[in-house]
PDB file of C-alpha atoms and ligand atoms in Angstrom:
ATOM      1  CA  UNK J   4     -25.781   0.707 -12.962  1.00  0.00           C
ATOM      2  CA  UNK J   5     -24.048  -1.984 -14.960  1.00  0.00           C
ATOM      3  CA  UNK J   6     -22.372   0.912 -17.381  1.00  0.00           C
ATOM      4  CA  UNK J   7     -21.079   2.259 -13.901  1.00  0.00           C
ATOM      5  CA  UNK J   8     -20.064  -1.155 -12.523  1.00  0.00           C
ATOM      6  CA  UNK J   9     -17.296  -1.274 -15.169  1.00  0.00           C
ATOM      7  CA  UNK J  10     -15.085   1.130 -13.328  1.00  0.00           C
ATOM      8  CA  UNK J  11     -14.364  -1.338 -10.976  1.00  0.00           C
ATOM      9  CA  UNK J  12     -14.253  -3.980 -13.009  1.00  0.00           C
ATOM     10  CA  UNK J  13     -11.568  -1.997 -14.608  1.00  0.00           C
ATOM     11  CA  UNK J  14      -9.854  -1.286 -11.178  1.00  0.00           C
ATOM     12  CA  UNK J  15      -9.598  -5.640 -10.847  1.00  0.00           C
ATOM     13  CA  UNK J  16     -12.028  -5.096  -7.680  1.00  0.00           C
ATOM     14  CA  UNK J  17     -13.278  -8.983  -7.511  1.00  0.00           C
ATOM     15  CA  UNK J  18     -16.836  -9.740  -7.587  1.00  0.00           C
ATOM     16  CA  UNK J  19     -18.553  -8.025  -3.903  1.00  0.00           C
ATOM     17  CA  UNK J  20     -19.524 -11.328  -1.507  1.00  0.00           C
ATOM     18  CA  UNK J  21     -20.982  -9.392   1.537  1.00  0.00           C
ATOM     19  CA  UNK J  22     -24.196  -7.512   1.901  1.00  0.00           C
ATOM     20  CA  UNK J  23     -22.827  -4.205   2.783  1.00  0.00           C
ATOM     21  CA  UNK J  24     -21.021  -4.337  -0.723  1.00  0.00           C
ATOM     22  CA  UNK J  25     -22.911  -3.416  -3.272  1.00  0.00           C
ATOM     23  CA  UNK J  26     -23.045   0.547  -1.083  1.00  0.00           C
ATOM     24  CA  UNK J  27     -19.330   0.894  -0.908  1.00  0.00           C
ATOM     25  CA  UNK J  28     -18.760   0.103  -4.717  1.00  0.00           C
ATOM     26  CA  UNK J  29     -21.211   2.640  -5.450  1.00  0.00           C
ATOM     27  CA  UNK J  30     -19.675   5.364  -4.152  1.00  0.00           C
ATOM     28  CA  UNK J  31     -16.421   4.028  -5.773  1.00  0.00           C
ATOM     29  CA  UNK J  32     -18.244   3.992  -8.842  1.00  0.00           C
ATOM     30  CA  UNK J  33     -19.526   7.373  -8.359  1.00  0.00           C
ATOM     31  CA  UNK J  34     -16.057   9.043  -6.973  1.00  0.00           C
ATOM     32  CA  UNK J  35     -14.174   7.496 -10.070  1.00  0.00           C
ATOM     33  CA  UNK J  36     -16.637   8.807 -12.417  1.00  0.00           C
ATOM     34  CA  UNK J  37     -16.288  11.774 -11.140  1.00  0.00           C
ATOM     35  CA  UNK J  38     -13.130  12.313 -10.949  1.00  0.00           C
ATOM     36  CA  UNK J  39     -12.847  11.088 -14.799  1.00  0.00           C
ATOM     37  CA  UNK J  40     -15.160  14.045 -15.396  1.00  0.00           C
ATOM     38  CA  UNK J  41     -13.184  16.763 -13.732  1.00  0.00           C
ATOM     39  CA  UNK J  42      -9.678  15.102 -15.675  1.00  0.00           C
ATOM     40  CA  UNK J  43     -11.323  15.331 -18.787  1.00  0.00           C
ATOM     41  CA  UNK J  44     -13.119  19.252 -17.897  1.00  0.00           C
ATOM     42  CA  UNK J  45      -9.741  20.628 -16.586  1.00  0.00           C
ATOM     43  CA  UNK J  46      -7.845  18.961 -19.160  1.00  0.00           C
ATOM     44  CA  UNK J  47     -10.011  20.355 -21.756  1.00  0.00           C
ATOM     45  CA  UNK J  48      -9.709  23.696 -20.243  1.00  0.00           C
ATOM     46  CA  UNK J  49      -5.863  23.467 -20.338  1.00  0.00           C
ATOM     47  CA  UNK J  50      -5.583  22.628 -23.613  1.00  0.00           C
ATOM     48  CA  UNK J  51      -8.415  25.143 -24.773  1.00  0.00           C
ATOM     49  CA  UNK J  52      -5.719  27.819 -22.623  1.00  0.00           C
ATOM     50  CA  UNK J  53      -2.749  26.741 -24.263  1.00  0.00           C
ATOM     51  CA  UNK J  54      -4.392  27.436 -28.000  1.00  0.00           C
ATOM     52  CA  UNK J  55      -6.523  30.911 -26.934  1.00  0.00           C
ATOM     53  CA  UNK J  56      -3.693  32.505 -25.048  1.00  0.00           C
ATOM     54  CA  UNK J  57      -0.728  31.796 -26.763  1.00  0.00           C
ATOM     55  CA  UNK J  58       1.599  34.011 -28.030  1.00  0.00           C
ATOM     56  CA  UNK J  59       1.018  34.838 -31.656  1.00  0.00           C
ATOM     57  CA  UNK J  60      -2.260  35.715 -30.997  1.00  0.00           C
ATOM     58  CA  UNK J  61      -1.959  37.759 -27.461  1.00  0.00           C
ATOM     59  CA  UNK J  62       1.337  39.769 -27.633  1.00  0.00           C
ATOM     60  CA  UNK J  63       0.500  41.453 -24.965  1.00  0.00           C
ATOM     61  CA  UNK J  64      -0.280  40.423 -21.499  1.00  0.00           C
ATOM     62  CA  UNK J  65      -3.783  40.963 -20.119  1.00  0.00           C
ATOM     63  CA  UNK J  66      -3.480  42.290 -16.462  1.00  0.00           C
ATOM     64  CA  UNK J  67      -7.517  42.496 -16.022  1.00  0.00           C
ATOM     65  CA  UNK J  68      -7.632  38.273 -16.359  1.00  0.00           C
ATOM     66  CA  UNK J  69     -10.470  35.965 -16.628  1.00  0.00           C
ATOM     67  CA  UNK J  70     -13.817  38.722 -16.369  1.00  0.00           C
ATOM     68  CA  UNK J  71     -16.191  36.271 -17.224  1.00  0.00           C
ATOM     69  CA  UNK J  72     -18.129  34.494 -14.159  1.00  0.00           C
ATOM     70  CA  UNK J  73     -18.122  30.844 -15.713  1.00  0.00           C
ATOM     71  CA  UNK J  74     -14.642  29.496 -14.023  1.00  0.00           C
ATOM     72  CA  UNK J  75     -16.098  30.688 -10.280  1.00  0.00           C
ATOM     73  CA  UNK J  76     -19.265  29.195 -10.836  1.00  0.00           C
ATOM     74  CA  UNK J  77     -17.443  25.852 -11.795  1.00  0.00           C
ATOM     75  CA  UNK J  78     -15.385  25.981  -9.061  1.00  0.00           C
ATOM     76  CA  UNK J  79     -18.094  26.499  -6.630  1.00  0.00           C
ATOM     77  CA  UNK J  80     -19.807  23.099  -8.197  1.00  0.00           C
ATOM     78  CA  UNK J  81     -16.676  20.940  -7.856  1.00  0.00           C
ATOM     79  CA  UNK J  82     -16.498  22.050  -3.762  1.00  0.00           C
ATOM     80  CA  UNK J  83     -20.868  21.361  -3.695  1.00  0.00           C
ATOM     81  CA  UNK J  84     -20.603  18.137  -5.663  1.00  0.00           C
ATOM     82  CA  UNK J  85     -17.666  16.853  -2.804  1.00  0.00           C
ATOM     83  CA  UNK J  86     -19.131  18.262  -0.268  1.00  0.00           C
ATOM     84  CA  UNK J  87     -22.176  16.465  -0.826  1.00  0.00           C
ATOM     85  CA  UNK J  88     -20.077  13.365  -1.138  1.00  0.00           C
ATOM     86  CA  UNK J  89     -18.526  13.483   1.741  1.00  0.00           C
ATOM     87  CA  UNK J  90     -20.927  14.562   3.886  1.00  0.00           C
ATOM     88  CA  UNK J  91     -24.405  13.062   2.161  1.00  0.00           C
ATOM     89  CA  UNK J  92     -22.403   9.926   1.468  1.00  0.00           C
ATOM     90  CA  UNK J  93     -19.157   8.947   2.775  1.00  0.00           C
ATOM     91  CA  UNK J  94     -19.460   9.621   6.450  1.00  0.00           C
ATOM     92  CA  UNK J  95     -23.140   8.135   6.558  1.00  0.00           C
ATOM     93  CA  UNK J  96     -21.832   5.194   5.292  1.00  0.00           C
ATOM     94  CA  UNK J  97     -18.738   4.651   7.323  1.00  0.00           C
ATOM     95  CA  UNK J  98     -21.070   6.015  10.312  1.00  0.00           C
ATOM     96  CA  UNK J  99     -23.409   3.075   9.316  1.00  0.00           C
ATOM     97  CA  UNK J 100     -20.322   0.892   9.214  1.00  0.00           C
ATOM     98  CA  UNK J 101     -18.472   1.819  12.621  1.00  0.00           C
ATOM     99  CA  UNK J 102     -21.736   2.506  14.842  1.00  0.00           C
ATOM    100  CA  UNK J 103     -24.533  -0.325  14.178  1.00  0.00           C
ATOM    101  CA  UNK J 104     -22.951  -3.540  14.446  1.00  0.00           C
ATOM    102  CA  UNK J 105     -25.178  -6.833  14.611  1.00  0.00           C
ATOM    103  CA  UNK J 106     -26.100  -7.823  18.010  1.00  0.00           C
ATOM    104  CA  UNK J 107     -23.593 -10.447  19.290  1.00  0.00           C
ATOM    105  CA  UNK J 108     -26.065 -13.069  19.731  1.00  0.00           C
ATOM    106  CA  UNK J 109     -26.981 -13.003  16.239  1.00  0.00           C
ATOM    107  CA  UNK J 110     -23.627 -12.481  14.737  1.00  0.00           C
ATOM    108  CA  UNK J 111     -20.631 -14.544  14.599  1.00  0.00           C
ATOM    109  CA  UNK J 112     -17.974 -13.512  16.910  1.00  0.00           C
ATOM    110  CA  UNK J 113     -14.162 -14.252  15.888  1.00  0.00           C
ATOM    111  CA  UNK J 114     -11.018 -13.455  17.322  1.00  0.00           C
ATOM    112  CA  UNK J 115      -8.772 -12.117  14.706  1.00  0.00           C
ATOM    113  CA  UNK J 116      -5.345 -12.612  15.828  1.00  0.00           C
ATOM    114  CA  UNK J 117      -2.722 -11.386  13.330  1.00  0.00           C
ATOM    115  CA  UNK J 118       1.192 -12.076  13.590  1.00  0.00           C
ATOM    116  CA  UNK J 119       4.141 -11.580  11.350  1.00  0.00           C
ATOM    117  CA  UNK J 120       3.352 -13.193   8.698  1.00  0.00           C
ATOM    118  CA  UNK J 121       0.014 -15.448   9.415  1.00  0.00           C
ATOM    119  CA  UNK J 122      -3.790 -14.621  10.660  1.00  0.00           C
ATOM    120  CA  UNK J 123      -4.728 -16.500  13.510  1.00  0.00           C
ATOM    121  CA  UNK J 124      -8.270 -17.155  14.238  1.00  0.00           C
ATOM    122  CA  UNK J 125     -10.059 -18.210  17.427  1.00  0.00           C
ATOM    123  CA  UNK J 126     -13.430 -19.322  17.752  1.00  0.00           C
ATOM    124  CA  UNK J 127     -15.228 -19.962  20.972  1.00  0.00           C
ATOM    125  CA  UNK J 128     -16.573 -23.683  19.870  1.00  0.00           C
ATOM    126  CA  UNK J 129     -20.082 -25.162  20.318  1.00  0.00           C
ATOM    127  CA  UNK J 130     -20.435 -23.896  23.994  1.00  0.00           C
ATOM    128  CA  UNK J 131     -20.350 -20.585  22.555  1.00  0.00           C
ATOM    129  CA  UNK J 132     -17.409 -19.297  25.067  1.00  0.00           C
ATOM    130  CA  UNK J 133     -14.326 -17.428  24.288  1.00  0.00           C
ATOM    131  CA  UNK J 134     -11.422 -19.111  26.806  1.00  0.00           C
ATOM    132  CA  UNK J 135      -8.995 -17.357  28.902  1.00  0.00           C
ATOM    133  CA  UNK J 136      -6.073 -15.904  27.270  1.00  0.00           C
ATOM    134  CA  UNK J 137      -2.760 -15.064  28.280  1.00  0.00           C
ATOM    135  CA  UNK J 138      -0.053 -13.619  26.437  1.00  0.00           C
ATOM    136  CA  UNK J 139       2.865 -15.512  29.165  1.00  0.00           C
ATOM    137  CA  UNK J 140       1.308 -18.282  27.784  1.00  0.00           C
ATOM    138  CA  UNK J 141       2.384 -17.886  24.117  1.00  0.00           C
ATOM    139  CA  UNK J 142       4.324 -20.718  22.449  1.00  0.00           C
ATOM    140  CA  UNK J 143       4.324 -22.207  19.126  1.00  0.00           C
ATOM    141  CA  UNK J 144       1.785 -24.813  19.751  1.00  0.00           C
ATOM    142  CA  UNK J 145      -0.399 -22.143  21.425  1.00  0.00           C
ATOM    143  CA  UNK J 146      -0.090 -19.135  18.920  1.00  0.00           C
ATOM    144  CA  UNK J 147      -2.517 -17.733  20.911  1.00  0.00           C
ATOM    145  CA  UNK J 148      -2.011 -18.178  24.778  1.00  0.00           C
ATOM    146  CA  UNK J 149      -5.018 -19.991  25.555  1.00  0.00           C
ATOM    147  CA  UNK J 150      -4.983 -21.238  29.282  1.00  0.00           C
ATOM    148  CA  UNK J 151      -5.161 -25.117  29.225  1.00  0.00           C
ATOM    149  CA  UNK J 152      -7.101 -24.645  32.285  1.00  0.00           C
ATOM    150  CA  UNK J 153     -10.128 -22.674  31.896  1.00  0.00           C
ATOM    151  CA  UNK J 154     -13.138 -24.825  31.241  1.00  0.00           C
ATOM    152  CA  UNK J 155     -14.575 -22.075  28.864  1.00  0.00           C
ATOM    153  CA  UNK J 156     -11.648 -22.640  26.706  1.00  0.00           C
ATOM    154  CA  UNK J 157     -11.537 -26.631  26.578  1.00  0.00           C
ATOM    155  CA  UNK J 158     -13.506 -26.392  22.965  1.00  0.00           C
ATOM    156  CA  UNK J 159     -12.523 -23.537  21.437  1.00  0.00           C
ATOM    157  CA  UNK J 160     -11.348 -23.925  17.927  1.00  0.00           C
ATOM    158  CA  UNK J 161      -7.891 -22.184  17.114  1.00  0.00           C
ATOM    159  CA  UNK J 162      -6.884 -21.678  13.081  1.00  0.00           C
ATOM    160  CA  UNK J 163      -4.126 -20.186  11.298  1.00  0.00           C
ATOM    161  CA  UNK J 164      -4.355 -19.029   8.213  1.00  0.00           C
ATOM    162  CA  UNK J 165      -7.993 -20.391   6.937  1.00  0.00           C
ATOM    163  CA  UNK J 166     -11.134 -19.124   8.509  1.00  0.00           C
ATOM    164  CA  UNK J 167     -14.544 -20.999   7.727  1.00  0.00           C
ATOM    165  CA  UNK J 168     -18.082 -18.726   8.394  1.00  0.00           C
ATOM    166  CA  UNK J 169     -21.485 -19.388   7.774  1.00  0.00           C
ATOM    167  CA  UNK J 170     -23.714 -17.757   4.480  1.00  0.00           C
ATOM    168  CA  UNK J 171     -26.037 -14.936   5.338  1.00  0.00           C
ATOM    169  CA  UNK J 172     -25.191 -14.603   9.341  1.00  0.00           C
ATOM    170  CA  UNK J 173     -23.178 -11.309   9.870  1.00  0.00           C
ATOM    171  CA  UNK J 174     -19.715 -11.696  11.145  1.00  0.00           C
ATOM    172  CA  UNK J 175     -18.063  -9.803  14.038  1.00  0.00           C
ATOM    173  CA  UNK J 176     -14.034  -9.923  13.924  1.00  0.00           C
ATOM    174  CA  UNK J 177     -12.180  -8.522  16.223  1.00  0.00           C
ATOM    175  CA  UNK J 178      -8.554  -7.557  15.349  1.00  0.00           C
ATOM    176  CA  UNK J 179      -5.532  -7.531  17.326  1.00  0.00           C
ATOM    177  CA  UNK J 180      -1.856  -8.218  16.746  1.00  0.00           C
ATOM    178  CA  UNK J 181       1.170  -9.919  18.714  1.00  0.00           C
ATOM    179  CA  UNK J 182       3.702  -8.182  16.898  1.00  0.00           C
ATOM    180  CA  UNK J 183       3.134  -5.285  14.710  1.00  0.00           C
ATOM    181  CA  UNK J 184       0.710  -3.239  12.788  1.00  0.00           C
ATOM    182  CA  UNK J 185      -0.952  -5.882  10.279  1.00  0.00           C
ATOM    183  CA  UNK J 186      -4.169  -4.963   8.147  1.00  0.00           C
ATOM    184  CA  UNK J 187      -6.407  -7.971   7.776  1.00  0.00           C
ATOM    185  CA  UNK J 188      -8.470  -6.729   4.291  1.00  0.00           C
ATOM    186  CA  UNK J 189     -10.692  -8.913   2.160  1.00  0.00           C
ATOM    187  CA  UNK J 190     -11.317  -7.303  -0.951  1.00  0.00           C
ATOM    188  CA  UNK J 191     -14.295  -9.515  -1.991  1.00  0.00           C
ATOM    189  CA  UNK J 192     -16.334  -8.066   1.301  1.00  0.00           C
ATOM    190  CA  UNK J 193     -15.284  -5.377   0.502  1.00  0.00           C
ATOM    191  CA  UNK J 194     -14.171  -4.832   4.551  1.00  0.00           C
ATOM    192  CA  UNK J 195     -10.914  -3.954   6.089  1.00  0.00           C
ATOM    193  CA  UNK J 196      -9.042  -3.055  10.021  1.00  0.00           C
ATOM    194  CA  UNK J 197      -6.024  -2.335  11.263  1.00  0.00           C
ATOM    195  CA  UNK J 198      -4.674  -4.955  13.692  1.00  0.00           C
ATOM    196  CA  UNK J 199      -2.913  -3.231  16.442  1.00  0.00           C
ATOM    197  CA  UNK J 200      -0.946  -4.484  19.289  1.00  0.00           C
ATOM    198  CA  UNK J 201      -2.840  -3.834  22.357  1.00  0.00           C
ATOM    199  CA  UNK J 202      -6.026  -2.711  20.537  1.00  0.00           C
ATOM    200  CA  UNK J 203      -9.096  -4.916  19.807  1.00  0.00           C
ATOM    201  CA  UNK J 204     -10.986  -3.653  16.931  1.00  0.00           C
ATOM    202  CA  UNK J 205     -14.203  -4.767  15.661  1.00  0.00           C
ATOM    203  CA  UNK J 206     -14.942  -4.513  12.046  1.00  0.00           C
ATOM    204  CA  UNK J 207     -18.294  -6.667  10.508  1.00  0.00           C
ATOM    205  CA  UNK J 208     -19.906  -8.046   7.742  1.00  0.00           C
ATOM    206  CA  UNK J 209     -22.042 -10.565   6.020  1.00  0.00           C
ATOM    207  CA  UNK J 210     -21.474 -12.877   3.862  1.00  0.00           C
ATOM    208  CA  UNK J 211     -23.546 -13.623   0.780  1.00  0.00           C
ATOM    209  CA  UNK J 212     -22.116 -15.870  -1.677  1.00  0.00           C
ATOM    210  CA  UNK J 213     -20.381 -19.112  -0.643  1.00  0.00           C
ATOM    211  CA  UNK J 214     -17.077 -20.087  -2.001  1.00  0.00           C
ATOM    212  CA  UNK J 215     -13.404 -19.284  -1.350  1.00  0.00           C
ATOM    213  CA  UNK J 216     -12.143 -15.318  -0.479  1.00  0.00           C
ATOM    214  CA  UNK J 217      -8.764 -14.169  -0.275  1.00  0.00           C
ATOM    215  CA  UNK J 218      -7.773 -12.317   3.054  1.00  0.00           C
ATOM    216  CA  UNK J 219      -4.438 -10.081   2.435  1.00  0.00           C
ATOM    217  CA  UNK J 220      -2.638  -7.954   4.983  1.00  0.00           C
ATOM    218  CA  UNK J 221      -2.937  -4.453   3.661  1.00  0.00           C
ATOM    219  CA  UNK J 222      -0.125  -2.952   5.927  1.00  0.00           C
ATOM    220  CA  UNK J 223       3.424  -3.183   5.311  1.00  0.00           C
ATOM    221  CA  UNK J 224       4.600  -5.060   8.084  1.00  0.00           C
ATOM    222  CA  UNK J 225       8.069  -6.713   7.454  1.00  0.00           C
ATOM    223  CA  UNK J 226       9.941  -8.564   5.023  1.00  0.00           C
ATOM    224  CA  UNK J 227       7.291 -11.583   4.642  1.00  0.00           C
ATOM    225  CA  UNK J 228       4.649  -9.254   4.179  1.00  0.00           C
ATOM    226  CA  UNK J 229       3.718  -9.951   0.660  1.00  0.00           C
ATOM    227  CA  UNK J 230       3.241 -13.455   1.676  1.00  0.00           C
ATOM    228  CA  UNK J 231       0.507 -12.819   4.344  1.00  0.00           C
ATOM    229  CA  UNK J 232      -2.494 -14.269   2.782  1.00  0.00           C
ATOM    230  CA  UNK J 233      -4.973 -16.512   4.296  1.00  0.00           C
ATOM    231  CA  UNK J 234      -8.053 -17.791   3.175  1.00  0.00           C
ATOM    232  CA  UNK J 235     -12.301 -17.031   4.183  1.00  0.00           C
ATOM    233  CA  UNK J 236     -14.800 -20.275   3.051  1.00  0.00           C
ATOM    234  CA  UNK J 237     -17.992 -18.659   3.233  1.00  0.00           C
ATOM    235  CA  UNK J 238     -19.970 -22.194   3.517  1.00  0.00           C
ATOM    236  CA  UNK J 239     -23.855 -23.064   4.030  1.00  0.00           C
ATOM    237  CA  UNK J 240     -24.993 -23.309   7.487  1.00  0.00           C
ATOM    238  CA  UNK J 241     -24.655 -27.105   6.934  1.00  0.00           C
ATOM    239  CA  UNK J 242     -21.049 -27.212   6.012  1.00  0.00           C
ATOM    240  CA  UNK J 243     -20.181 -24.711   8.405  1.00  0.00           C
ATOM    241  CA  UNK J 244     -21.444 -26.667  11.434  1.00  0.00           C
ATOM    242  CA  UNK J 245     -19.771 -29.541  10.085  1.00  0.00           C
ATOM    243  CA  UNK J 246     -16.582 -27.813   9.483  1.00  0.00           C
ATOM    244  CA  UNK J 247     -17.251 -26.804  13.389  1.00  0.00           C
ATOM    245  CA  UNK J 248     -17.672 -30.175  14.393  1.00  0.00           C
ATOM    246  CA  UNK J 249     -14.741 -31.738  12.700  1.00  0.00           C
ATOM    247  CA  UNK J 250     -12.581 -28.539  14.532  1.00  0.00           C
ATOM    248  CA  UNK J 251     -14.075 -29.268  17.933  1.00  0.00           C
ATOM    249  CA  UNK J 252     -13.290 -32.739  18.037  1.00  0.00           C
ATOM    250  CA  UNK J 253      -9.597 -32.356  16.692  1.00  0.00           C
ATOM    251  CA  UNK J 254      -9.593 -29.545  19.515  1.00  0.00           C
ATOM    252  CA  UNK J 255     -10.226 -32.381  22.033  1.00  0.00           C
ATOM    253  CA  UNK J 256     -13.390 -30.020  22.993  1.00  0.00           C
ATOM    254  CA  UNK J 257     -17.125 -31.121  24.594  1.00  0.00           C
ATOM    255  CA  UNK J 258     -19.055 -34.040  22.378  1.00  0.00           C
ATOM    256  CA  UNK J 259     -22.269 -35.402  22.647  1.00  0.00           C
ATOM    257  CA  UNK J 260     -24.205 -32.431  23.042  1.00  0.00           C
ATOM    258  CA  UNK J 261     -24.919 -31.332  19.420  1.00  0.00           C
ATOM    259  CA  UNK J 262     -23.486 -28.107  18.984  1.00  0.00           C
ATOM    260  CA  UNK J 263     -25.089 -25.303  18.606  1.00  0.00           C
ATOM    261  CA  UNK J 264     -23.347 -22.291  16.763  1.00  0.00           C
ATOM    262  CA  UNK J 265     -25.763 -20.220  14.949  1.00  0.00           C
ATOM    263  CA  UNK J 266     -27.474 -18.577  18.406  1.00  0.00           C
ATOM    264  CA  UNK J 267     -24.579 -19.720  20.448  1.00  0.00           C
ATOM    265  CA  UNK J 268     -22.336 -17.077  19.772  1.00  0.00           C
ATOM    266  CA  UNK J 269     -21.708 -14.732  22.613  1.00  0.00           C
ATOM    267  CA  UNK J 270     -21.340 -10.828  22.653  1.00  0.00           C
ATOM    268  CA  UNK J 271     -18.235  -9.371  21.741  1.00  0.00           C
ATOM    269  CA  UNK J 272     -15.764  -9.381  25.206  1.00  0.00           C
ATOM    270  CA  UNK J 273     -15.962  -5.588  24.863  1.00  0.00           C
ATOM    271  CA  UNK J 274     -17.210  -2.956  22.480  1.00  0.00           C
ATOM    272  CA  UNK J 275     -14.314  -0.799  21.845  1.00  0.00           C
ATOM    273  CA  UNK J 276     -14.597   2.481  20.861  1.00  0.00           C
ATOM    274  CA  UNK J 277     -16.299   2.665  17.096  1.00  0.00           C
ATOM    275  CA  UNK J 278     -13.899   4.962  15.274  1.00  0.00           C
ATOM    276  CA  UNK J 279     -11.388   2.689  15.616  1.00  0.00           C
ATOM    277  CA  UNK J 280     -12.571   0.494  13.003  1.00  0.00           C
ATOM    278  CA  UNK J 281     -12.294   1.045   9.474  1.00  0.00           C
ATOM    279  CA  UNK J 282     -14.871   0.032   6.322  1.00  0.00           C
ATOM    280  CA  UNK J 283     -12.346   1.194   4.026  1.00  0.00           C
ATOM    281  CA  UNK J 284     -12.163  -0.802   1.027  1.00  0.00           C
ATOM    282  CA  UNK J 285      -8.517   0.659   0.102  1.00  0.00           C
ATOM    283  CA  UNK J 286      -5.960  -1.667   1.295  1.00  0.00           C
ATOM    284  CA  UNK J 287      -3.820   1.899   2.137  1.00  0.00           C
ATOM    285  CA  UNK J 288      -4.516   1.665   5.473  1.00  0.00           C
TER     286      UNK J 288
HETATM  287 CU1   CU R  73       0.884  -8.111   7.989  1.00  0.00          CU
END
């Protein structure tokens, strides 16, 4: 397992941080291994060619070819052996990805709001309620169109560029742009979705390692583009709340009543439809 791990390694893949992890670097693992297999088999062959065939020794072309059953027989394996991938590995786990999301109350739910060249994230604060948002309401002190007067909205906590989530609790973010195609990607969780305009898409994970992660757009989208980074904390439940604290009261939102994030987070507005989202841990989109 470790001897395998090194591919990645190799490829600069930072350390996995979520849960899920650990399956898609496997199969990384396993493809790239693979595929260094077949480049050294088929190189092999083409050198082995090049010496057996070449002119001083065969004058004369052979018309009858190859008779001997060994090349079809390899063939055959390479098609099994990614066939088998694919279809005893790949879609099962992308299946697993896209169709069994945590239940909203259990998970946190975050609006992912991307724009060129930031990520914008909205959280519905200790009462646990998304607010009203509306795009004529977009200015540059409200990235994000909230409606000053919807009660639901009065706490929520809007960021821009650094997104804090608890250890261990899966997270549920939904994607959506203002402006173009982004990709919001973070390589250490080894989770990535395309943020569309005019398409929410839900992509999850969970966290397992506190500490700092790097999000990166992973779609070419504009001039600033290699500049959209943003950061994830991943901190312990403790930190986290007090992170949401300190944001709800700079939000102006409810005190007094302790809040209450872990089981207050609601179900996802909607459940689009599943294939839209992507676990692909290739930032090519
Ligand atoms: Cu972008």
């Amino acid at each position: 397992m470790n001897s395998l791990a090194l591919i990645n390694e190799f490829l600069g893949q930072p350390p996995n941080a979520s849960a899920h992890g650990y399956q898609i670097d496997h199969i990384l693992e396993f493809c790239h291994w693979f595929m260094a297999a077949l480049f050294v088999g088929w190189s092999t062959f083409f050198i082995f060619v090049l010496i057996r065939f070449r002119k001083r020794r065969q004058p004369a072309a052979d018309h009858a070819g190859v008779r001997s059953p060994i090349s079809t027989h390899l063939e055959f394996s390479v098609v099994l052996i990614e066939a088998v991938l694919l279809l005893g590995f790949a879609i099962p786990l992308w299946a697993k990805r896209v169709n069994q999301f945590p239940p909203g109350k259990e998970a946190l739910v975050v609006h992912v709001v991307a724009q060129q060249f930031s990520f914008n994230y909205h959280l519905p604060g200790p009462d646990g309620q998304f607010g009203r948002r509306d795009v004529s309401l977009v200015i540059n002190s409200n990235p994000l169109g909230l409606d000053p007067n919807d009660p639901a909205g009065k706490d929520d906590i809007v960021t821009t560029g650094e997104l804090h989530v608890p250890v261990n609790r899966p997270v549920i973010a939904e994607l959506s742009s203002k402006d173009v195609i982004h990709d919001f990607f973070v390589p250490s969780m080894r989770i990535g979705g395309d943020a569309i305009p005019g398409s929410l898409i839900p992509i999850w994970f969970t966290p397992v390692k506190t500490g700092t992660d790097e999000v990166i757009c992973a779609q070419l989208c504009g001039l600033g583009h290699y500049g959209m980074k943003g950061t994830l904390v991943v901190d312990t439940p403790q930190d986290y709340e007090a992170w949401l604290k300190e944001r709800a009261e700079l939000a102006g939102g409810v005190q007094g009543a302790a809040p209450s994030p872990a089981p207050g987070a609601p179900q996802p507005q909607s459940k689009p439809p599943a294939p839209a989202a992507s676990a692909s841990p290739s930032p090519g989109g």
